[in-house]
JSON list of C-alpha atoms in Angstrom, two decimals:
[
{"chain": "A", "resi": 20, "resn": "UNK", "atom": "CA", "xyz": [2.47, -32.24, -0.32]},
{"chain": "A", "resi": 21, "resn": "UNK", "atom": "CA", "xyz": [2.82, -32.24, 3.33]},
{"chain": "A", "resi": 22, "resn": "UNK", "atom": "CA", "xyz": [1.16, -29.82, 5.24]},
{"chain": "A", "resi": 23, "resn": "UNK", "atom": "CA", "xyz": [4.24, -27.88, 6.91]},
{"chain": "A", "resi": 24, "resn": "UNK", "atom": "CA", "xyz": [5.08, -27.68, 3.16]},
{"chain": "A", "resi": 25, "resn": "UNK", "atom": "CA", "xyz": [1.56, -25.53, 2.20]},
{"chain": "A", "resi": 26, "resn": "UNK", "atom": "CA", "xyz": [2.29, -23.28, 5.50]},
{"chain": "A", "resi": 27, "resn": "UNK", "atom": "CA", "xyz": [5.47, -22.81, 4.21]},
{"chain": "A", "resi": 28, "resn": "UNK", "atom": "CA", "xyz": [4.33, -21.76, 0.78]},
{"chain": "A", "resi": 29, "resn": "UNK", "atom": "CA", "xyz": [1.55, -19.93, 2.31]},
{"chain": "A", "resi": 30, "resn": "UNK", "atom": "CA", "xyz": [4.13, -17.81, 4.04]},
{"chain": "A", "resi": 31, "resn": "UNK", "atom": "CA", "xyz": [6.13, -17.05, 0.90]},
{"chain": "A", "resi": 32, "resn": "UNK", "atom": "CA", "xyz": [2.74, -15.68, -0.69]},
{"chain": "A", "resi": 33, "resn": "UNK", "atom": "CA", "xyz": [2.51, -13.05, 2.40]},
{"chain": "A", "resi": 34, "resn": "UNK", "atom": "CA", "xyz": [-0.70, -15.43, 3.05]},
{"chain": "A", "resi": 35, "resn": "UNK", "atom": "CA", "xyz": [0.53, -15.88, 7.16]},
{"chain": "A", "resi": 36, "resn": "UNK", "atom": "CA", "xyz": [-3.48, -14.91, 8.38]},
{"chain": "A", "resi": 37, "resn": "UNK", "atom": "CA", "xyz": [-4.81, -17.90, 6.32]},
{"chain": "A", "resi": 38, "resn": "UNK", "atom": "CA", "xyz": [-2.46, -20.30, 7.03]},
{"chain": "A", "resi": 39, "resn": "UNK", "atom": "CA", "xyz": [-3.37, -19.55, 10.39]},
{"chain": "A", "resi": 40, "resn": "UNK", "atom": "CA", "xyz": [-6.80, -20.08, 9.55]},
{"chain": "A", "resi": 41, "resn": "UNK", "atom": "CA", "xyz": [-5.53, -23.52, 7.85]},
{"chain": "A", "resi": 42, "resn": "UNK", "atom": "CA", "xyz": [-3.97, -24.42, 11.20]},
{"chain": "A", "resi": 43, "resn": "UNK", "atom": "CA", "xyz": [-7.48, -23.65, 13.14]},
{"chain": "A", "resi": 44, "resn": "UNK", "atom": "CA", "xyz": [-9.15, -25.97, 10.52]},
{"chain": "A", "resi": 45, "resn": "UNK", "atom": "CA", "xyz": [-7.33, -28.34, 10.78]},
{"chain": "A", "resi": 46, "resn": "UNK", "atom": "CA", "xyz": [-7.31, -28.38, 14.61]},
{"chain": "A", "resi": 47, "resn": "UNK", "atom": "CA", "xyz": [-10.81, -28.02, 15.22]},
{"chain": "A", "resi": 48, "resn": "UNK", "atom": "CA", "xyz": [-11.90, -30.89, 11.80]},
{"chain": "A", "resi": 49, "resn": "UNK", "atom": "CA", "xyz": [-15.40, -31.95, 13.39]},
{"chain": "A", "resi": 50, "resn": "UNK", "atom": "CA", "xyz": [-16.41, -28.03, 12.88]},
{"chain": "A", "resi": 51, "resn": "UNK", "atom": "CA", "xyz": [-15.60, -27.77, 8.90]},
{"chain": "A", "resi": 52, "resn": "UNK", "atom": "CA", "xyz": [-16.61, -31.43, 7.97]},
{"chain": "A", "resi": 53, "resn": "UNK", "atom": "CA", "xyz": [-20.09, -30.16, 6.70]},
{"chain": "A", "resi": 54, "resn": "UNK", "atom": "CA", "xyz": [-18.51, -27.53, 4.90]},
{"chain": "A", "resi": 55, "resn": "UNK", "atom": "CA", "xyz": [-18.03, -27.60, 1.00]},
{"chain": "A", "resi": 56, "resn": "UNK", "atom": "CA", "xyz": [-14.31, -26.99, 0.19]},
{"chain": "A", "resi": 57, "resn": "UNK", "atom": "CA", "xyz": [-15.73, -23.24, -1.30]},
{"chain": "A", "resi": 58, "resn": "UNK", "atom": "CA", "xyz": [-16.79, -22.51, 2.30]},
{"chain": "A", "resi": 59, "resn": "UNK", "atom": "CA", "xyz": [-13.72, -23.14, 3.85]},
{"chain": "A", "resi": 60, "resn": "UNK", "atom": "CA", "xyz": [-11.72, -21.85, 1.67]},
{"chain": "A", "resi": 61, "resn": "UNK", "atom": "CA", "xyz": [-14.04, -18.49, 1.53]},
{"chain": "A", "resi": 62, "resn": "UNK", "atom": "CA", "xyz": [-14.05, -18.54, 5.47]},
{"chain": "A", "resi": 63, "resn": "UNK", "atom": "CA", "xyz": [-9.99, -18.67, 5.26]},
{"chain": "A", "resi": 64, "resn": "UNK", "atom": "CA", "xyz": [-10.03, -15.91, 2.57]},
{"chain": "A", "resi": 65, "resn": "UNK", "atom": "CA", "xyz": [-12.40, -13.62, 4.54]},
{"chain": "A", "resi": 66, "resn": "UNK", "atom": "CA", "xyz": [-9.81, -14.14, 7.49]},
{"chain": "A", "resi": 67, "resn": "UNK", "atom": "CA", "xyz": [-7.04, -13.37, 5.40]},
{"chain": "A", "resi": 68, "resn": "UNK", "atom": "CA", "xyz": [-8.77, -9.84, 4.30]},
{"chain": "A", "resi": 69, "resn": "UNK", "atom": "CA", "xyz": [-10.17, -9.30, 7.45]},
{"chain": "A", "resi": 70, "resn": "UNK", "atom": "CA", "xyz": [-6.26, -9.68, 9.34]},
{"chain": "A", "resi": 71, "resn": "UNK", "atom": "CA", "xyz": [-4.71, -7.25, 6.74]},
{"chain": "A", "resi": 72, "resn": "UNK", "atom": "CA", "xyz": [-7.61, -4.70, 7.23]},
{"chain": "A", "resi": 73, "resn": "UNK", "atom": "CA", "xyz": [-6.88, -4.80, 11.14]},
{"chain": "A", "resi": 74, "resn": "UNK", "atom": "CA", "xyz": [-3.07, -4.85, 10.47]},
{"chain": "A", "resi": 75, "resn": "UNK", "atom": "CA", "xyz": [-3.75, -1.72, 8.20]},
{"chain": "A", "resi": 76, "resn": "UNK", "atom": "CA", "xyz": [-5.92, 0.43, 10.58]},
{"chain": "A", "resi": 77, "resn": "UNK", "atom": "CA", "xyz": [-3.17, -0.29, 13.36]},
{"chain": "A", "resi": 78, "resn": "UNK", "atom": "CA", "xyz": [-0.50, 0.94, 11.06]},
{"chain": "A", "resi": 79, "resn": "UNK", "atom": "CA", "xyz": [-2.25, 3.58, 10.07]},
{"chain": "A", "resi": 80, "resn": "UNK", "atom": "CA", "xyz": [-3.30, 4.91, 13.55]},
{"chain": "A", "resi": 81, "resn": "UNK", "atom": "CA", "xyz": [0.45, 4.51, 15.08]},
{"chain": "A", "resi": 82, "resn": "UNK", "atom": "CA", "xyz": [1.59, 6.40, 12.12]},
{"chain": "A", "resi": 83, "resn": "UNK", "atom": "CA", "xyz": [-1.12, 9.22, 13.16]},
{"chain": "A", "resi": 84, "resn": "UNK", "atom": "CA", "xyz": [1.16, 9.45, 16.20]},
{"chain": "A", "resi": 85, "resn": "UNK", "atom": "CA", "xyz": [-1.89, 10.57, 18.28]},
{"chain": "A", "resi": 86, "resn": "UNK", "atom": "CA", "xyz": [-1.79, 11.74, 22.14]},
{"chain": "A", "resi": 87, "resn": "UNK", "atom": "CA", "xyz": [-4.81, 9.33, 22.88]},
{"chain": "A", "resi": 88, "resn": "UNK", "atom": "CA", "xyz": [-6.41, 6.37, 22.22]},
{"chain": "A", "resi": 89, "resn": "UNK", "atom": "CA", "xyz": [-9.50, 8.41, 21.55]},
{"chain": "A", "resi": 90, "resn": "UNK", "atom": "CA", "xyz": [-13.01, 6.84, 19.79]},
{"chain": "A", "resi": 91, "resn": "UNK", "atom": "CA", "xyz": [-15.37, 8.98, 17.92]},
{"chain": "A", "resi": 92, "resn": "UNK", "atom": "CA", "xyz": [-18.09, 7.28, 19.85]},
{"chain": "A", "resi": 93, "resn": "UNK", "atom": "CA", "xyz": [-16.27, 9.05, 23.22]},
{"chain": "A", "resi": 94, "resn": "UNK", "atom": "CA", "xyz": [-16.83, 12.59, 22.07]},
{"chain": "A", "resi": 95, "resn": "UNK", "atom": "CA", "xyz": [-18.45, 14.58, 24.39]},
{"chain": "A", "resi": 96, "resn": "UNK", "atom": "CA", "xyz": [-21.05, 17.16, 22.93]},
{"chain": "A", "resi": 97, "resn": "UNK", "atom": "CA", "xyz": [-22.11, 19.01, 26.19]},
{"chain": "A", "resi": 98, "resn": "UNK", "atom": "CA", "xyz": [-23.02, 22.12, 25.29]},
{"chain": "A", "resi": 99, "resn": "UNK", "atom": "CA", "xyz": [-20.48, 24.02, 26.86]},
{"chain": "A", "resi": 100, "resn": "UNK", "atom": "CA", "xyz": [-17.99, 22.96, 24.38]},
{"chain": "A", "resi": 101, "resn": "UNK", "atom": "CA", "xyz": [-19.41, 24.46, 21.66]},
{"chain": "A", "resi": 102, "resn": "UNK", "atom": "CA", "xyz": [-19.31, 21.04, 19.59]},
{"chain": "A", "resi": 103, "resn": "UNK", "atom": "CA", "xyz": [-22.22, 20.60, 16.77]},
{"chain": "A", "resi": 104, "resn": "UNK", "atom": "CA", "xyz": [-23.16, 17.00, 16.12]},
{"chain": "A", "resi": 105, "resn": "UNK", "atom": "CA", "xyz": [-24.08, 17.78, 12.76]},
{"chain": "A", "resi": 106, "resn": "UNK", "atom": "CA", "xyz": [-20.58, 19.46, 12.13]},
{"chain": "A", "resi": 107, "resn": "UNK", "atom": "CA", "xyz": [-18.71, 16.43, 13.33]},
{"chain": "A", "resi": 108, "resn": "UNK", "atom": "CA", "xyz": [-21.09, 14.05, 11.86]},
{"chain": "A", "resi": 109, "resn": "UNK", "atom": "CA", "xyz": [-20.03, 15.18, 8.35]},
{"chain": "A", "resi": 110, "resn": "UNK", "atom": "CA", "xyz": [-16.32, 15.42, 9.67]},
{"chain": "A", "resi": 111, "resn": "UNK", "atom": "CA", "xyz": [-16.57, 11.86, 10.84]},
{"chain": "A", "resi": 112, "resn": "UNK", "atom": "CA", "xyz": [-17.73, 10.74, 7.38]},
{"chain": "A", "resi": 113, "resn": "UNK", "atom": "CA", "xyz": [-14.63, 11.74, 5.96]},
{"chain": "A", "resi": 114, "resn": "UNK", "atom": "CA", "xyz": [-15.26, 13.94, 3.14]},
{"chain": "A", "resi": 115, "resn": "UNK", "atom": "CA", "xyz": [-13.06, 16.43, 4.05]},
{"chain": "A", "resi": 116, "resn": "UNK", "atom": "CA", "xyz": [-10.00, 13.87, 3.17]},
{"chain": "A", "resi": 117, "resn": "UNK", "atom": "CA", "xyz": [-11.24, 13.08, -0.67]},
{"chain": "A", "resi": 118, "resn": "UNK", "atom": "CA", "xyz": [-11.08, 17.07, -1.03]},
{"chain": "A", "resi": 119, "resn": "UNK", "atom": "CA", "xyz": [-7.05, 16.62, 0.08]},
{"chain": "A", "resi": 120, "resn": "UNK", "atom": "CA", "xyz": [-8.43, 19.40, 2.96]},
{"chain": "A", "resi": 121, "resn": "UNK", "atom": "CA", "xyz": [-7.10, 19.41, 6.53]},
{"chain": "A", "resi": 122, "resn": "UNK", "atom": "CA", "xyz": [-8.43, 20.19, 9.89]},
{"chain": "A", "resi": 123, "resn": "UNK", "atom": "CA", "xyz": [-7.29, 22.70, 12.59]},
{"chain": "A", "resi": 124, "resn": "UNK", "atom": "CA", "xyz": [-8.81, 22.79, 15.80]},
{"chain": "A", "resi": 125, "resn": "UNK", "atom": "CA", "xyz": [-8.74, 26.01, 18.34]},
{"chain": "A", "resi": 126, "resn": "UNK", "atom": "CA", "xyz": [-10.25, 26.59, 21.57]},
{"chain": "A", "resi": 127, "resn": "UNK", "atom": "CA", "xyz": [-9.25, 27.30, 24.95]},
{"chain": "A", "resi": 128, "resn": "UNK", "atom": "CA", "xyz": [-6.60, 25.00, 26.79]},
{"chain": "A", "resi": 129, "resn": "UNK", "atom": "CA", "xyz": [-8.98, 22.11, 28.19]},
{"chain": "A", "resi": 130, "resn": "UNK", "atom": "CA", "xyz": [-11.67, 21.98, 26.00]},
{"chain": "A", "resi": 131, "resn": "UNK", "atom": "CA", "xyz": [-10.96, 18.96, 24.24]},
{"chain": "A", "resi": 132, "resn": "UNK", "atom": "CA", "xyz": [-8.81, 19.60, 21.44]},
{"chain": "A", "resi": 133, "resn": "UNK", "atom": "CA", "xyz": [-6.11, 17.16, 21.21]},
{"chain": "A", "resi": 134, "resn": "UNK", "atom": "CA", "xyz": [-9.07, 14.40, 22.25]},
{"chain": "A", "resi": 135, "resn": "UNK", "atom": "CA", "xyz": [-11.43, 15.55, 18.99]},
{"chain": "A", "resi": 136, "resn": "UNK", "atom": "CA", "xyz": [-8.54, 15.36, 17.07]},
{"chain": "A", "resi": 137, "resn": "UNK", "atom": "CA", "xyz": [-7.44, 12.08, 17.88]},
{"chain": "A", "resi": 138, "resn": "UNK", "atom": "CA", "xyz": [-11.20, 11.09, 17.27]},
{"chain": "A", "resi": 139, "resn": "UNK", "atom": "CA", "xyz": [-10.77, 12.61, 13.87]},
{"chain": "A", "resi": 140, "resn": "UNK", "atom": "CA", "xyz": [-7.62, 10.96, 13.07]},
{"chain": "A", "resi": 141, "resn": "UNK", "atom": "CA", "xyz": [-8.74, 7.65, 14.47]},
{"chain": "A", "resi": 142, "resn": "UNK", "atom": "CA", "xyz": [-11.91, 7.78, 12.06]},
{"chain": "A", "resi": 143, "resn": "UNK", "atom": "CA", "xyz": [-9.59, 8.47, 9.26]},
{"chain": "A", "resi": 144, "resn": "UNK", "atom": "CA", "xyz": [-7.49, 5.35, 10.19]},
{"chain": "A", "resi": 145, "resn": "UNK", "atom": "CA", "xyz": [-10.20, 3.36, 10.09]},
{"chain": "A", "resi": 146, "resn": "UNK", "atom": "CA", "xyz": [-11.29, 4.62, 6.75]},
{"chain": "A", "resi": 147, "resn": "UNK", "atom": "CA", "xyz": [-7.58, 3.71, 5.67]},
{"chain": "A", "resi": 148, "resn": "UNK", "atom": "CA", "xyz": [-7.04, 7.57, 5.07]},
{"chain": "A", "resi": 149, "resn": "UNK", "atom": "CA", "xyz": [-3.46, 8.69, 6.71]},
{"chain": "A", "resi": 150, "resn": "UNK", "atom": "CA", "xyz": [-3.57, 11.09, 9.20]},
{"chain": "A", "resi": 151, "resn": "UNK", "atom": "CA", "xyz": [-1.03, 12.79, 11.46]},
{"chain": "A", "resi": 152, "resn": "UNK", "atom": "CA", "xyz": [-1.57, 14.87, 14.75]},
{"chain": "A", "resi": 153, "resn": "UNK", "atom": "CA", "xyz": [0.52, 18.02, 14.97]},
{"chain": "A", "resi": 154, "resn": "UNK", "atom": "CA", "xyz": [0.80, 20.59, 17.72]},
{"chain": "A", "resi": 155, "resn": "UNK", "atom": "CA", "xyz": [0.93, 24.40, 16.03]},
{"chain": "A", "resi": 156, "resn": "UNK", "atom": "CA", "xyz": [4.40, 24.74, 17.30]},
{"chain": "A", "resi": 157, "resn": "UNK", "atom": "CA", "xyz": [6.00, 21.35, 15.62]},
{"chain": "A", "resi": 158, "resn": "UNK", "atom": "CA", "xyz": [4.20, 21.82, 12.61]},
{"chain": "A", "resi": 159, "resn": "UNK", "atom": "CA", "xyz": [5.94, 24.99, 12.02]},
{"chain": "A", "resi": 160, "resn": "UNK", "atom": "CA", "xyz": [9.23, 23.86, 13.42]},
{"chain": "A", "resi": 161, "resn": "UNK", "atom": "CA", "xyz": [8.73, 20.97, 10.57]},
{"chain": "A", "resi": 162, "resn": "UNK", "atom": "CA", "xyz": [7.84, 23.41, 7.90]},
{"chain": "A", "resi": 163, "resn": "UNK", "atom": "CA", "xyz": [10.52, 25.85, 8.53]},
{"chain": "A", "resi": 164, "resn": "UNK", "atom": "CA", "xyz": [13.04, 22.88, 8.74]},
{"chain": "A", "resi": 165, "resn": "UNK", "atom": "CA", "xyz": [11.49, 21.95, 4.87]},
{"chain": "A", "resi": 166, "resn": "UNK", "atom": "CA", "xyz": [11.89, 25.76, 3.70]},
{"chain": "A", "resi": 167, "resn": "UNK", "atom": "CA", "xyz": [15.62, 25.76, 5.35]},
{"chain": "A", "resi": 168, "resn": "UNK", "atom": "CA", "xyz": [16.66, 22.45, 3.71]},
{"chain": "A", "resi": 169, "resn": "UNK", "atom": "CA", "xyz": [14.43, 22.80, 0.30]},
{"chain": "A", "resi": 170, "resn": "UNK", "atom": "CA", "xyz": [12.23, 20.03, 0.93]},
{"chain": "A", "resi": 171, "resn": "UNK", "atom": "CA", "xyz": [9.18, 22.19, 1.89]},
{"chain": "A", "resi": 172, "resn": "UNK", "atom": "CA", "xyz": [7.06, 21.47, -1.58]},
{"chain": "A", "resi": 173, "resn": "UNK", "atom": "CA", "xyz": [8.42, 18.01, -1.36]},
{"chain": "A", "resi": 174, "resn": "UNK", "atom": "CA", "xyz": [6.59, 17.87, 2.51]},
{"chain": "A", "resi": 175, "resn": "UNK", "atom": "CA", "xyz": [3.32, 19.22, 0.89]},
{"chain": "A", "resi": 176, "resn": "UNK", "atom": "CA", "xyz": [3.12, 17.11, -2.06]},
{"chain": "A", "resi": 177, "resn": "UNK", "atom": "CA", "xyz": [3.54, 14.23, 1.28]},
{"chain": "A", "resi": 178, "resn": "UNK", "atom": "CA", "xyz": [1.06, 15.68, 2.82]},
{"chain": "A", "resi": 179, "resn": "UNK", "atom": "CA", "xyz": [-1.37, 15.16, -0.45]},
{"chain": "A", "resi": 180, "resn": "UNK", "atom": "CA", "xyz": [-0.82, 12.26, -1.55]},
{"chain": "A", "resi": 181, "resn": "UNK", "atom": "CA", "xyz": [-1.40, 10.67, 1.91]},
{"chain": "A", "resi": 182, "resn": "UNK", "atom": "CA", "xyz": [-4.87, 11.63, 2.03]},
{"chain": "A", "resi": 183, "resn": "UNK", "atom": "CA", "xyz": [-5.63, 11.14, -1.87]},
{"chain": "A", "resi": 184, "resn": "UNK", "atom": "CA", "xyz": [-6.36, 7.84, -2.22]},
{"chain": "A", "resi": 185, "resn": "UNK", "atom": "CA", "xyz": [-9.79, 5.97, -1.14]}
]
């Protein structure tokens, strides 16, 4: 079998990260020659699952549709935003989202709303929970829309489901 042939197939299994990690084995042989074939072919697998893990948490977080590019690690707990490490320490572990519960953030206009919540979502993403940012006013707009053209339980039961699984 000739090696284009094996990418090929590779391909057709949705297997494109480890062919790719084929292609780097093959390019670089002097670094796998002390390998057994179970360590390549582990190292190529881990690649493979560590790719679509990536490719996951990047769908996941465009799909959040957030404002910012915002990290949990960037949250600012001055005191004069009123933010409790604790409390966001046991949001950030993402219990909230095996309970099927949402979040809704209120403050003043300034105090850091939209970036907490994009922390929040972000966290979520990377826990391979689905998450979506809404402003108040779109949310409604979107749930009126659903009561208007009957698809309001349908947008709930969504809504669920997206933040049911592990």
């Amino acid at each position: 079998m000739s090696l284009s042939s094996l990418h090929e197939q590779l391909r057709a299994l949705r297997l494109g990260h480890f062919s790719q990690a084929l292609q780097q084995q093959q390019e670089q042989p002097d670094t796998y020659t002390d390998m057994s074939f179970e360590e390549r072919l582990g190292l190529l697998a881990t690649h493979e699952i560590l790719c679509r893990d990536n490719t996951k948490v990047k769908r996941l977080t465009r799909q959040a549709k957030l404002r910012f590019d915002a990290r949990p690690s960037g949250i600012d707990y001055r005191s004069g935003r009123g933010l409790k490490k604790e409390k966001i320490a046991v949001l950030l572990s993402g219990q909230y989202l095996h309970y099927n519960q949402n979040i809704i953030i209120t403050g003043a206009t300034g105090c850091g709303k939209t970036h907490l919540a994009s922390a929040l979502a972000t966290q979520a993403s990377e826990q391979h929970h689905s998450a979506r940012y809404y402003r108040l006013g779109e949310l409604l707009d979107e749930l009126h829309v659903g009561h208007a053209d009957g698809s309001y339980r349908q947008q709930l039961n969504i809504s669920e489901a997206k933040t049911a699984y592990p």
